[in-house]
Amino acid sequence: MDVNTLKSVYFIGAGGIGMSALVRYFLSKGKKVGGYDRTPSELTEKLIEEGAAIHYEENTGLITDAFRNPATTLVVYTPAVPDTHKEFTYFRENGFEIHKRSQVLGMLTHAGKGLCVAGTHGKTTTSTMTAHLLHQSHVGCNAFLGGISKNYGTNLLLSDSSEYMVIEADEFDRSFHWLSPYISVITATDPDHLDIYGTPEAYRESFEHFTSLIRPDGCLIMKQGINIIPRLQEGVKLYTYTGERADNCQLTTVPDFYAENVRIGNGEIFFDFVGPDIRIPDIQLGVPVKVNIENGVAAVALAWLNGVTPEEIKHGMATFAGPRRRFDFHLKKDNIVLIDDYAHHPAELKASILSVKELYAGRKVTGIFQPHLYTRTRDFAADFAASLSLLDELILLDIYPAREKPIPGVTSQIIFDAVTIADKRLIRKEELLDVIAAEADKLEVVLMVGAGNIELLVDPVKQILDKKNKS
């Protein structure tokens, strides 16, 4: 692939959050961009407004002439697209250059300094935070993110002068193995995607292989205590980090980067960042939830190692608004709070719930959870139940299947039965608004979580709660 000779790029699965960043990148380079997605969404409609020709019917007749020349057209696809997809088959049979999204990102990282953030959870917030720290500083950056930055309203940042490229490194389908990182962050390696990897050991091995791809002049910033053995090339530096050291006193060695003097109160969080030969006092978290202390330490370390000044770091952290659907406040009143979060893995769910309970100690926390994928539900049902049992009240919805077909015996019921709190109910998604309307005056703090289409219910729930709590 030569970006200079390309005239057009066609995306199969254009509306995915990671794919859409590449759609925007190639539009910014003046290429004709089009593609297919299964269903319309707010994101695909915005891409169309920005100049992409996207359709929603699997039909080769809808591929326009601009995308029918194999010599000048690149085809990019997401691994979620089946081999039998009609348009995918057409391009494959007619000699087009076809790449996964991750392969294209890998090619781009070879051209600059890739700052790649990987991990089971925390990677979207950490990469978006890093991108904001660099972008608002004198260093600058390009960024391909896995979430929409609320600071910029997009998942793509571009710079004409910076050589840095912040990338959310996705482990699904081993996608991150195509990258060539200058510096990598690994936030967590809790097993996930076992439908792809088969075993937790294979999942962790994938991260170990990822560490071997770091350039010899680069470094790895790894959360202390995670269960991998890095395979670093000669010359690659290894740093460790953690959140507040007091939370990790069982660790036998002091991490290179950590938070100290953490202060939580009045809806605000401050901490001091400590690293080798550096201390930055009184950093304020723009999104004040405890899990972001850890994410913040990783992002600040990454920014500081690449020349962002302490003053720029403090300003960037205080003004960081977060990515959409990562601990997103939709209502924040004295009598009702509504938070939307993308958490869809048991460890993420636990961190999200504990963060809410610490912020709103003494108030009833009601969780509305939509499981994502049959395989993930099957593999982690007991872990999901343990995390959800931390709530005061649970409303559990049916599984969102995404790319999967049903698995016999795997439903939300297997999670529900193992949840230990008494105040729980299992309902269909279609029933949720009626349930909320009937009990709105009894709700105090509502946390809506999941990676499926539960986000479509956030605004209707907000309207119900807002109206009830005004009357």
Short mmCIF file of C-alpha atoms in Angstrom, two decimals:
data_model
loop_
_atom_site.label_atom_id
_atom_site.label_comp_id
_atom_site.label_asym_id
_atom_site.label_seq_id
_atom_site.Cartn_x
_atom_site.Cartn_y
_atom_site.Cartn_z
CA MET A 1 0.00 0.00 0.00
CA ASP A 2 1.27 3.44 -0.96
CA VAL A 3 -0.91 6.23 0.42
CA ASN A 4 0.40 8.58 -2.28
CA THR A 5 -0.78 6.45 -5.22
CA LEU A 6 -4.11 5.45 -3.68
CA LYS A 7 -7.14 7.23 -5.05
CA SER A 8 -9.88 5.48 -3.09
CA VAL A 9 -10.42 3.38 0.02
CA TYR A 10 -13.39 1.10 0.63
CA PHE A 11 -14.33 -0.03 4.15
CA ILE A 12 -16.32 -3.17 4.91
CA GLY A 13 -17.63 -2.48 8.41
CA ALA A 14 -17.13 1.29 8.13
CA GLY A 15 -19.13 2.16 11.25
CA GLY A 16 -16.93 0.42 13.81
CA ILE A 17 -15.27 2.81 16.23
CA GLY A 18 -11.77 1.82 15.15
CA MET A 19 -12.61 1.66 11.46
CA SER A 20 -14.22 5.10 11.52
CA ALA A 21 -10.94 6.71 12.61
CA LEU A 22 -9.29 5.34 9.45
CA VAL A 23 -12.26 6.52 7.38
CA ARG A 24 -11.63 10.02 8.69
CA TYR A 25 -7.87 9.71 8.15
CA PHE A 26 -8.20 8.87 4.48
CA LEU A 27 -10.83 11.57 3.99
CA SER A 28 -8.31 14.04 5.45
CA LYS A 29 -5.79 12.87 2.83
CA GLY A 30 -8.20 13.73 0.02
CA LYS A 31 -9.06 10.14 -0.94
CA LYS A 32 -12.47 8.98 -2.10
CA VAL A 33 -13.86 6.94 0.77
CA GLY A 34 -16.85 4.65 0.80
CA GLY A 35 -18.04 1.42 2.26
CA TYR A 36 -20.63 -0.79 3.86
CA ASP A 37 -21.98 -1.15 7.36
CA ARG A 38 -24.77 -3.40 8.57
CA THR A 39 -26.85 -0.78 10.32
CA PRO A 40 -27.10 3.02 10.37
CA SER A 41 -25.78 4.75 13.48
CA GLU A 42 -24.98 8.21 14.69
CA LEU A 43 -21.36 7.53 13.75
CA THR A 44 -22.05 6.36 10.18
CA GLU A 45 -24.33 9.32 9.58
CA LYS A 46 -21.56 11.68 10.71
CA LEU A 47 -19.09 9.92 8.40
CA ILE A 48 -21.50 10.45 5.51
CA GLU A 49 -21.75 14.14 6.41
CA GLU A 50 -17.94 14.29 6.37
CA GLY A 51 -17.82 12.89 2.82
CA ALA A 52 -17.85 9.09 3.04
CA ALA A 53 -20.23 7.20 0.73
CA ILE A 54 -21.64 4.53 3.06
CA HIS A 55 -24.53 2.16 2.38
CA TYR A 56 -26.26 -0.45 4.55
CA GLU A 57 -27.23 -3.19 2.10
CA GLU A 58 -24.87 -6.08 1.35
CA ASN A 59 -24.96 -5.56 -2.41
CA THR A 60 -22.07 -5.40 -4.90
CA GLY A 61 -24.27 -3.31 -7.18
CA LEU A 62 -23.96 -0.46 -4.69
CA ILE A 63 -20.16 -0.32 -5.08
CA THR A 64 -19.64 2.73 -7.30
CA ASP A 65 -17.08 3.06 -10.11
CA ALA A 66 -14.77 5.06 -7.83
CA PHE A 67 -14.00 1.83 -5.94
CA ARG A 68 -13.79 -0.70 -8.80
CA ASN A 69 -10.17 -0.22 -9.92
CA PRO A 70 -7.82 -2.67 -8.14
CA ALA A 71 -4.79 -0.57 -9.06
CA THR A 72 -5.93 2.49 -7.15
CA THR A 73 -8.31 1.15 -4.47
CA LEU A 74 -7.46 -0.20 -1.04
CA VAL A 75 -10.06 -2.35 0.74
CA VAL A 76 -10.09 -2.36 4.54
CA TYR A 77 -12.21 -4.81 6.55
CA THR A 78 -12.99 -5.65 10.12
CA PRO A 79 -12.46 -9.24 11.39
CA ALA A 80 -16.14 -9.31 12.39
CA VAL A 81 -17.09 -9.51 8.69
CA PRO A 82 -17.63 -13.14 7.56
CA ASP A 83 -15.69 -14.55 4.59
CA THR A 84 -19.01 -15.12 2.81
CA HIS A 85 -19.89 -11.42 2.76
CA LYS A 86 -20.84 -10.60 -0.86
CA GLU A 87 -18.82 -7.41 -1.15
CA PHE A 88 -15.82 -8.97 0.58
CA THR A 89 -16.04 -11.88 -1.89
CA TYR A 90 -16.22 -9.47 -4.86
CA PHE A 91 -13.04 -7.63 -3.87
CA ARG A 92 -11.21 -10.85 -3.05
CA GLU A 93 -12.08 -12.45 -6.39
CA ASN A 94 -11.14 -9.40 -8.40
CA GLY A 95 -7.58 -8.92 -7.22
CA PHE A 96 -7.94 -5.95 -4.87
CA GLU A 97 -5.42 -5.22 -2.14
CA ILE A 98 -7.29 -6.11 1.05
CA HIS A 99 -6.11 -5.40 4.58
CA LYS A 100 -7.46 -5.60 8.09
CA ARG A 101 -7.79 -2.30 9.93
CA SER A 102 -4.90 -3.33 12.16
CA GLN A 103 -2.62 -3.95 9.16
CA VAL A 104 -3.24 -0.43 7.89
CA LEU A 105 -2.53 1.01 11.34
CA GLY A 106 0.64 -1.06 11.42
CA MET A 107 1.81 0.47 8.17
CA LEU A 108 1.17 3.93 9.56
CA THR A 109 3.16 3.24 12.76
CA HIS A 110 6.20 2.40 10.65
CA ALA A 111 6.16 5.98 9.34
CA GLY A 112 6.23 7.69 12.76
CA LYS A 113 6.62 7.05 16.46
CA GLY A 114 3.73 4.88 17.57
CA LEU A 115 2.57 5.28 21.18
CA CYS A 116 0.43 2.16 21.49
CA VAL A 117 -1.85 1.49 24.48
CA ALA A 118 -2.97 -2.12 24.96
CA GLY A 119 -4.84 -4.00 27.67
CA THR A 120 -8.03 -5.85 28.49
CA HIS A 121 -9.46 -2.68 30.00
CA GLY A 122 -8.39 0.91 30.50
CA LYS A 123 -6.87 1.28 27.04
CA THR A 124 -9.52 3.60 25.57
CA THR A 125 -9.39 6.06 28.46
CA THR A 126 -5.59 5.89 28.73
CA SER A 127 -5.01 6.36 24.99
CA THR A 128 -7.56 9.20 24.76
CA MET A 129 -6.01 10.86 27.81
CA THR A 130 -2.52 10.50 26.30
CA ALA A 131 -3.70 11.96 23.00
CA HIS A 132 -5.19 14.97 24.79
CA LEU A 133 -2.02 15.54 26.85
CA LEU A 134 0.13 15.56 23.71
CA HIS A 135 -2.31 17.39 21.44
CA GLN A 136 -2.76 20.35 23.80
CA SER A 137 1.00 20.57 24.44
CA HIS A 138 3.86 21.87 22.30
CA VAL A 139 4.61 18.24 21.28
CA GLY A 140 1.38 17.51 19.38
CA CYS A 141 0.29 14.14 17.99
CA ASN A 142 -1.80 12.17 15.57
CA ALA A 143 -4.24 9.76 17.22
CA PHE A 144 -6.38 6.79 16.21
CA LEU A 145 -8.67 6.14 19.17
CA GLY A 146 -11.17 3.47 20.16
CA GLY A 147 -13.65 6.00 21.53
CA ILE A 148 -14.98 9.44 20.73
CA SER A 149 -13.01 12.06 22.64
CA LYS A 150 -15.40 14.49 24.30
CA ASN A 151 -12.71 17.17 24.12
CA TYR A 152 -12.63 17.03 20.32
CA GLY A 153 -15.82 15.23 19.26
CA THR A 154 -13.88 12.71 17.19
CA ASN A 155 -11.71 9.59 17.40
CA LEU A 156 -9.07 10.98 15.03
CA LEU A 157 -6.54 13.74 15.75
CA LEU A 158 -4.12 14.98 13.09
CA SER A 159 -0.94 17.03 13.21
CA ASP A 160 1.11 18.41 10.34
CA SER A 161 4.26 18.62 12.45
CA SER A 162 4.28 15.88 15.10
CA GLU A 163 5.88 12.50 14.48
CA TYR A 164 3.94 10.91 17.34
CA MET A 165 0.97 8.66 16.69
CA VAL A 166 -1.22 7.55 19.62
CA ILE A 167 -2.97 4.27 18.85
CA GLU A 168 -5.35 2.14 20.86
CA ALA A 169 -3.86 -1.32 20.34
CA ASP A 170 -6.68 -3.85 20.06
CA GLU A 171 -5.96 -7.44 21.10
CA PHE A 172 -9.10 -8.86 19.45
CA ASP A 173 -8.10 -11.29 16.68
CA ARG A 174 -4.44 -10.53 17.57
CA SER A 175 -4.83 -7.23 15.71
CA PHE A 176 -2.10 -5.49 17.71
CA HIS A 177 0.52 -7.86 16.30
CA TRP A 178 0.60 -5.73 13.13
CA LEU A 179 1.85 -2.68 15.01
CA SER A 180 5.42 -1.45 15.31
CA PRO A 181 5.36 0.53 18.58
CA TYR A 182 7.91 3.09 19.68
CA ILE A 183 6.48 3.02 23.20
CA SER A 184 3.80 0.67 24.48
CA VAL A 185 1.61 0.75 27.56
CA ILE A 186 -0.03 -2.44 28.84
CA THR A 187 -2.80 -1.72 31.32
CA ALA A 188 -4.18 -5.22 32.06
CA THR A 189 -4.09 -8.79 30.79
CA ASP A 190 -7.19 -10.32 32.40
CA PRO A 191 -8.34 -13.06 30.00
CA ASP A 192 -10.94 -12.08 27.38
CA HIS A 193 -11.92 -13.03 23.81
CA LEU A 194 -11.55 -16.71 24.63
CA ASP A 195 -13.66 -17.45 21.53
CA ILE A 196 -10.56 -16.30 19.61
CA TYR A 197 -7.72 -17.39 21.91
CA GLY A 198 -9.14 -20.56 23.44
CA THR A 199 -7.29 -20.35 26.76
CA PRO A 200 -6.17 -17.64 29.22
CA GLU A 201 -2.59 -18.75 28.59
CA ALA A 202 -2.88 -18.11 24.84
CA TYR A 203 -4.39 -14.70 25.57
CA ARG A 204 -1.49 -13.70 27.81
CA GLU A 205 1.04 -15.10 25.33
CA SER A 206 -0.43 -12.75 22.73
CA PHE A 207 0.50 -9.79 24.93
CA GLU A 208 3.99 -11.20 25.44
CA HIS A 209 4.42 -11.37 21.66
CA PHE A 210 3.17 -7.79 21.42
CA THR A 211 6.04 -6.65 23.68
CA SER A 212 8.55 -8.18 21.24
CA LEU A 213 7.39 -5.78 18.53
CA ILE A 214 8.58 -2.63 20.36
CA ARG A 215 11.38 -0.86 18.49
CA PRO A 216 14.89 -1.25 20.00
CA ASP A 217 15.03 2.50 20.76
CA GLY A 218 11.67 2.42 22.56
CA CYS A 219 10.24 1.29 25.85
CA LEU A 220 7.43 -0.59 27.56
CA ILE A 221 5.35 0.94 30.37
CA MET A 222 3.65 -2.00 32.08
CA LYS A 223 1.26 -2.02 35.01
CA GLN A 224 3.07 -3.61 37.93
CA GLY A 225 1.88 -7.07 38.86
CA ILE A 226 0.21 -8.14 35.60
CA ASN A 227 0.78 -11.72 34.60
CA ILE A 228 3.06 -11.59 31.57
CA ILE A 229 6.79 -11.94 30.96
CA PRO A 230 7.88 -9.27 28.44
CA ARG A 231 9.95 -10.35 25.45
CA LEU A 232 11.80 -7.14 24.83
CA GLN A 233 14.38 -6.59 22.12
CA GLU A 234 17.83 -5.49 23.25
CA GLY A 235 17.79 -1.78 24.00
CA VAL A 236 14.11 -1.54 24.95
CA LYS A 237 13.62 0.02 28.40
CA LEU A 238 11.07 -1.40 30.83
CA TYR A 239 9.11 0.82 33.22
CA THR A 240 6.38 -0.22 35.64
CA TYR A 241 3.50 1.84 36.99
CA THR A 242 0.60 1.60 39.37
CA GLY A 243 -2.10 3.83 40.78
CA GLU A 244 -1.79 4.82 44.41
CA ARG A 245 1.07 2.92 46.05
CA ALA A 246 -0.97 2.50 49.23
CA ASP A 247 -3.40 0.37 47.20
CA ASN A 248 -0.54 -1.90 46.12
CA CYS A 249 1.49 -2.25 49.30
CA GLN A 250 1.75 -6.01 48.71
CA LEU A 251 4.06 -5.36 45.76
CA THR A 252 7.65 -6.11 46.67
CA THR A 253 9.31 -3.50 44.43
CA VAL A 254 8.56 0.19 44.03
CA PRO A 255 7.10 0.95 40.58
CA ASP A 256 8.79 3.55 38.38
CA PHE A 257 5.64 5.67 38.13
CA TYR A 258 2.87 5.98 40.72
CA ALA A 259 0.41 8.34 42.43
CA GLU A 260 0.95 9.73 45.91
CA ASN A 261 -0.93 12.07 48.22
CA VAL A 262 -4.30 11.20 46.66
CA ARG A 263 -7.17 13.45 47.77
CA ILE A 264 -10.78 12.54 47.01
CA GLY A 265 -13.66 14.78 48.06
CA ASN A 266 -16.36 17.18 46.92
CA GLY A 267 -16.52 15.45 43.57
CA GLU A 268 -12.83 16.11 42.87
CA ILE A 269 -9.65 14.02 42.82
CA PHE A 270 -6.08 15.37 43.12
CA PHE A 271 -2.82 13.42 43.27
CA ASP A 272 0.92 13.86 42.97
CA PHE A 273 2.61 12.08 40.07
CA VAL A 274 5.93 10.45 40.99
CA GLY A 275 8.47 9.08 38.52
CA PRO A 276 12.23 8.72 38.09
CA ASP A 277 13.64 12.18 38.85
CA ILE A 278 10.21 13.82 38.52
CA ARG A 279 7.37 14.81 40.83
CA ILE A 280 4.37 16.75 39.57
CA PRO A 281 2.20 17.85 42.52
CA ASP A 282 -1.52 18.56 42.61
CA ILE A 283 -2.65 16.98 39.35
CA GLN A 284 -6.42 17.27 39.08
CA LEU A 285 -8.41 14.57 37.30
CA GLY A 286 -10.80 16.05 34.77
CA VAL A 287 -12.93 12.89 35.06
CA PRO A 288 -12.84 12.35 38.84
CA VAL A 289 -13.31 8.61 39.32
CA LYS A 290 -10.79 6.52 41.21
CA VAL A 291 -9.99 4.14 38.34
CA ASN A 292 -8.69 7.15 36.40
CA ILE A 293 -5.85 7.64 38.89
CA GLU A 294 -4.25 4.50 37.49
CA ASN A 295 -5.10 5.43 33.89
CA GLY A 296 -3.77 8.91 34.58
CA VAL A 297 -0.41 7.69 35.88
CA ALA A 298 0.12 5.67 32.68
CA ALA A 299 -0.90 8.57 30.43
CA VAL A 300 1.22 11.11 32.31
CA ALA A 301 4.22 8.76 32.17
CA LEU A 302 3.80 8.37 28.43
CA ALA A 303 3.45 12.13 27.91
CA TRP A 304 6.39 13.01 30.19
CA LEU A 305 8.71 10.50 28.48
CA ASN A 306 7.94 12.22 25.18
CA GLY A 307 8.63 15.77 26.23
CA VAL A 308 5.35 17.18 27.54
CA THR A 309 6.18 19.65 30.32
CA PRO A 310 4.82 19.38 33.89
CA GLU A 311 2.79 22.56 33.39
CA GLU A 312 1.27 21.19 30.17
CA ILE A 313 0.53 17.89 31.91
CA LYS A 314 -1.32 19.59 34.77
CA HIS A 315 -3.40 21.68 32.38
CA GLY A 316 -4.14 18.69 30.15
CA MET A 317 -5.21 16.42 32.99
CA ALA A 318 -7.50 19.06 34.50
CA THR A 319 -9.18 19.75 31.14
CA PHE A 320 -9.55 16.12 30.04
CA ALA A 321 -13.24 15.41 29.47
CA GLY A 322 -12.88 11.67 28.77
CA PRO A 323 -14.07 9.48 25.92
CA ARG A 324 -17.76 8.97 25.35
CA ARG A 325 -19.31 6.04 27.22
CA ARG A 326 -16.42 5.80 29.69
CA PHE A 327 -17.95 6.84 33.00
CA ASP A 328 -20.17 9.36 31.26
CA PHE A 329 -22.34 11.49 33.56
CA HIS A 330 -25.77 12.20 32.02
CA LEU A 331 -27.43 13.45 35.20
CA LYS A 332 -25.56 14.81 38.20
CA LYS A 333 -28.04 16.30 40.68
CA ASP A 334 -28.45 16.19 44.42
CA ASN A 335 -31.30 13.67 44.22
CA ILE A 336 -30.44 11.64 41.09
CA VAL A 337 -27.28 10.61 39.25
CA LEU A 338 -27.15 8.75 35.91
CA ILE A 339 -23.86 7.34 34.62
CA ASP A 340 -23.23 5.43 31.38
CA ASP A 341 -20.16 3.19 31.12
CA TYR A 342 -18.83 0.84 28.43
CA ALA A 343 -17.66 -1.80 30.95
CA HIS A 344 -18.27 -5.28 29.51
CA HIS A 345 -15.65 -7.47 31.23
CA PRO A 346 -15.98 -8.58 34.88
CA ALA A 347 -12.85 -6.68 35.96
CA GLU A 348 -14.06 -3.49 34.25
CA LEU A 349 -17.48 -3.94 35.81
CA LYS A 350 -16.01 -4.32 39.28
CA ALA A 351 -13.83 -1.20 38.87
CA SER A 352 -16.78 0.82 37.58
CA ILE A 353 -19.12 -0.22 40.39
CA LEU A 354 -16.53 0.35 43.13
CA SER A 355 -15.71 3.78 41.71
CA VAL A 356 -19.39 4.76 41.81
CA LYS A 357 -19.84 3.44 45.33
CA GLU A 358 -16.83 5.41 46.56
CA LEU A 359 -18.00 8.60 44.87
CA TYR A 360 -21.51 8.20 46.29
CA ALA A 361 -20.90 6.44 49.59
CA GLY A 362 -24.09 5.87 51.54
CA ARG A 363 -26.40 6.15 48.52
CA LYS A 364 -28.18 3.29 46.78
CA VAL A 365 -26.47 2.29 43.55
CA THR A 366 -28.66 0.61 40.92
CA GLY A 367 -26.87 -1.12 38.06
CA ILE A 368 -28.45 -1.84 34.67
CA PHE A 369 -26.24 -4.32 32.84
CA GLN A 370 -26.46 -5.75 29.32
CA PRO A 371 -24.07 -8.69 28.82
CA HIS A 372 -22.10 -8.60 25.56
CA LEU A 373 -21.52 -11.82 23.59
CA TYR A 374 -22.68 -15.36 24.33
CA THR A 375 -19.09 -16.64 24.57
CA ARG A 376 -18.04 -13.99 27.07
CA THR A 377 -21.13 -14.72 29.16
CA ARG A 378 -20.40 -18.45 29.06
CA ASP A 379 -16.72 -18.04 29.95
CA PHE A 380 -17.12 -15.49 32.75
CA ALA A 381 -20.65 -15.93 34.16
CA ALA A 382 -19.43 -16.49 37.73
CA ASP A 383 -17.08 -13.48 37.55
CA PHE A 384 -19.85 -11.27 36.18
CA ALA A 385 -22.12 -12.37 39.01
CA ALA A 386 -19.45 -11.59 41.62
CA SER A 387 -18.96 -8.07 40.22
CA LEU A 388 -22.69 -7.38 39.94
CA SER A 389 -23.20 -8.55 43.52
CA LEU A 390 -21.35 -5.41 44.63
CA LEU A 391 -24.40 -3.36 43.61
CA ASP A 392 -27.27 -2.45 45.90
CA GLU A 393 -29.79 -3.23 43.15
CA LEU A 394 -29.42 -5.00 39.80
CA ILE A 395 -31.52 -4.82 36.66
CA LEU A 396 -30.11 -7.40 34.23
CA LEU A 397 -30.97 -7.38 30.51
CA ASP A 398 -30.74 -10.05 27.83
CA ILE A 399 -27.41 -10.75 26.11
CA TYR A 400 -26.41 -8.52 23.19
CA PRO A 401 -25.12 -11.05 20.62
CA ALA A 402 -23.06 -8.72 18.38
CA ARG A 403 -21.36 -11.00 15.84
CA GLU A 404 -22.39 -14.29 17.46
CA LYS A 405 -25.16 -16.83 17.11
CA PRO A 406 -26.91 -18.14 20.26
CA ILE A 407 -25.25 -20.89 22.30
CA PRO A 408 -27.69 -23.40 23.82
CA GLY A 409 -28.08 -22.87 27.54
CA VAL A 410 -26.22 -19.55 27.57
CA THR A 411 -28.51 -16.69 28.59
CA SER A 412 -28.42 -13.87 31.13
CA GLN A 413 -30.12 -16.31 33.51
CA ILE A 414 -26.81 -18.05 34.31
CA ILE A 415 -25.40 -14.74 35.57
CA PHE A 416 -28.63 -13.81 37.34
CA ASP A 417 -28.84 -17.07 39.29
CA ALA A 418 -25.34 -16.57 40.69
CA VAL A 419 -25.82 -12.94 41.80
CA THR A 420 -25.97 -12.91 45.60
CA ILE A 421 -27.84 -9.66 46.32
CA ALA A 422 -31.56 -9.98 47.02
CA ASP A 423 -32.64 -6.87 45.11
CA LYS A 424 -32.28 -8.12 41.53
CA ARG A 425 -34.46 -8.66 38.49
CA LEU A 426 -34.01 -10.04 34.99
CA ILE A 427 -35.98 -8.29 32.25
CA ARG A 428 -36.06 -7.85 28.49
CA LYS A 429 -34.52 -4.68 27.11
CA GLU A 430 -37.94 -3.61 25.85
CA GLU A 431 -39.27 -3.58 29.42
CA LEU A 432 -36.61 -1.30 30.88
CA LEU A 433 -38.28 2.08 30.33
CA ASP A 434 -41.50 0.92 31.97
CA VAL A 435 -39.53 -0.38 34.97
CA ILE A 436 -37.63 2.90 35.29
CA ALA A 437 -40.83 4.95 34.99
CA ALA A 438 -42.50 2.90 37.74
CA GLU A 439 -39.59 3.21 40.18
CA ALA A 440 -37.93 6.52 39.24
CA ASP A 441 -38.70 8.17 42.58
CA LYS A 442 -36.89 5.35 44.43
CA LEU A 443 -33.68 5.53 42.39
CA GLU A 444 -30.66 7.47 43.63
CA VAL A 445 -27.57 6.56 41.59
CA VAL A 446 -28.09 4.68 38.33
CA LEU A 447 -25.19 3.04 36.47
CA MET A 448 -25.92 1.76 32.95
CA VAL A 449 -23.20 -0.60 31.71
CA GLY A 450 -22.45 -2.73 28.66
CA ALA A 451 -20.86 -2.68 25.20
CA GLY A 452 -24.00 -3.51 23.20
CA ASN A 453 -26.93 -1.28 22.27
CA ILE A 454 -27.79 -0.33 25.85
CA GLU A 455 -26.43 3.11 24.99
CA LEU A 456 -29.58 3.71 22.92
CA LEU A 457 -31.60 3.56 26.15
CA VAL A 458 -29.48 6.07 28.08
CA ASP A 459 -31.22 9.18 26.78
CA PRO A 460 -34.77 7.79 27.25
CA VAL A 461 -33.85 6.75 30.82
CA LYS A 462 -32.38 10.20 31.41
CA GLN A 463 -35.60 11.88 30.26
CA ILE A 464 -37.72 9.73 32.56
CA LEU A 465 -35.48 10.32 35.59
CA ASP A 466 -35.14 14.03 34.90
CA LYS A 467 -38.90 14.50 34.55
CA LYS A 468 -39.73 12.44 37.66
CA ASN A 469 -37.20 14.27 39.79
CA LYS A 470 -38.49 17.69 38.72
CA SER A 471 -42.08 16.93 39.66
#
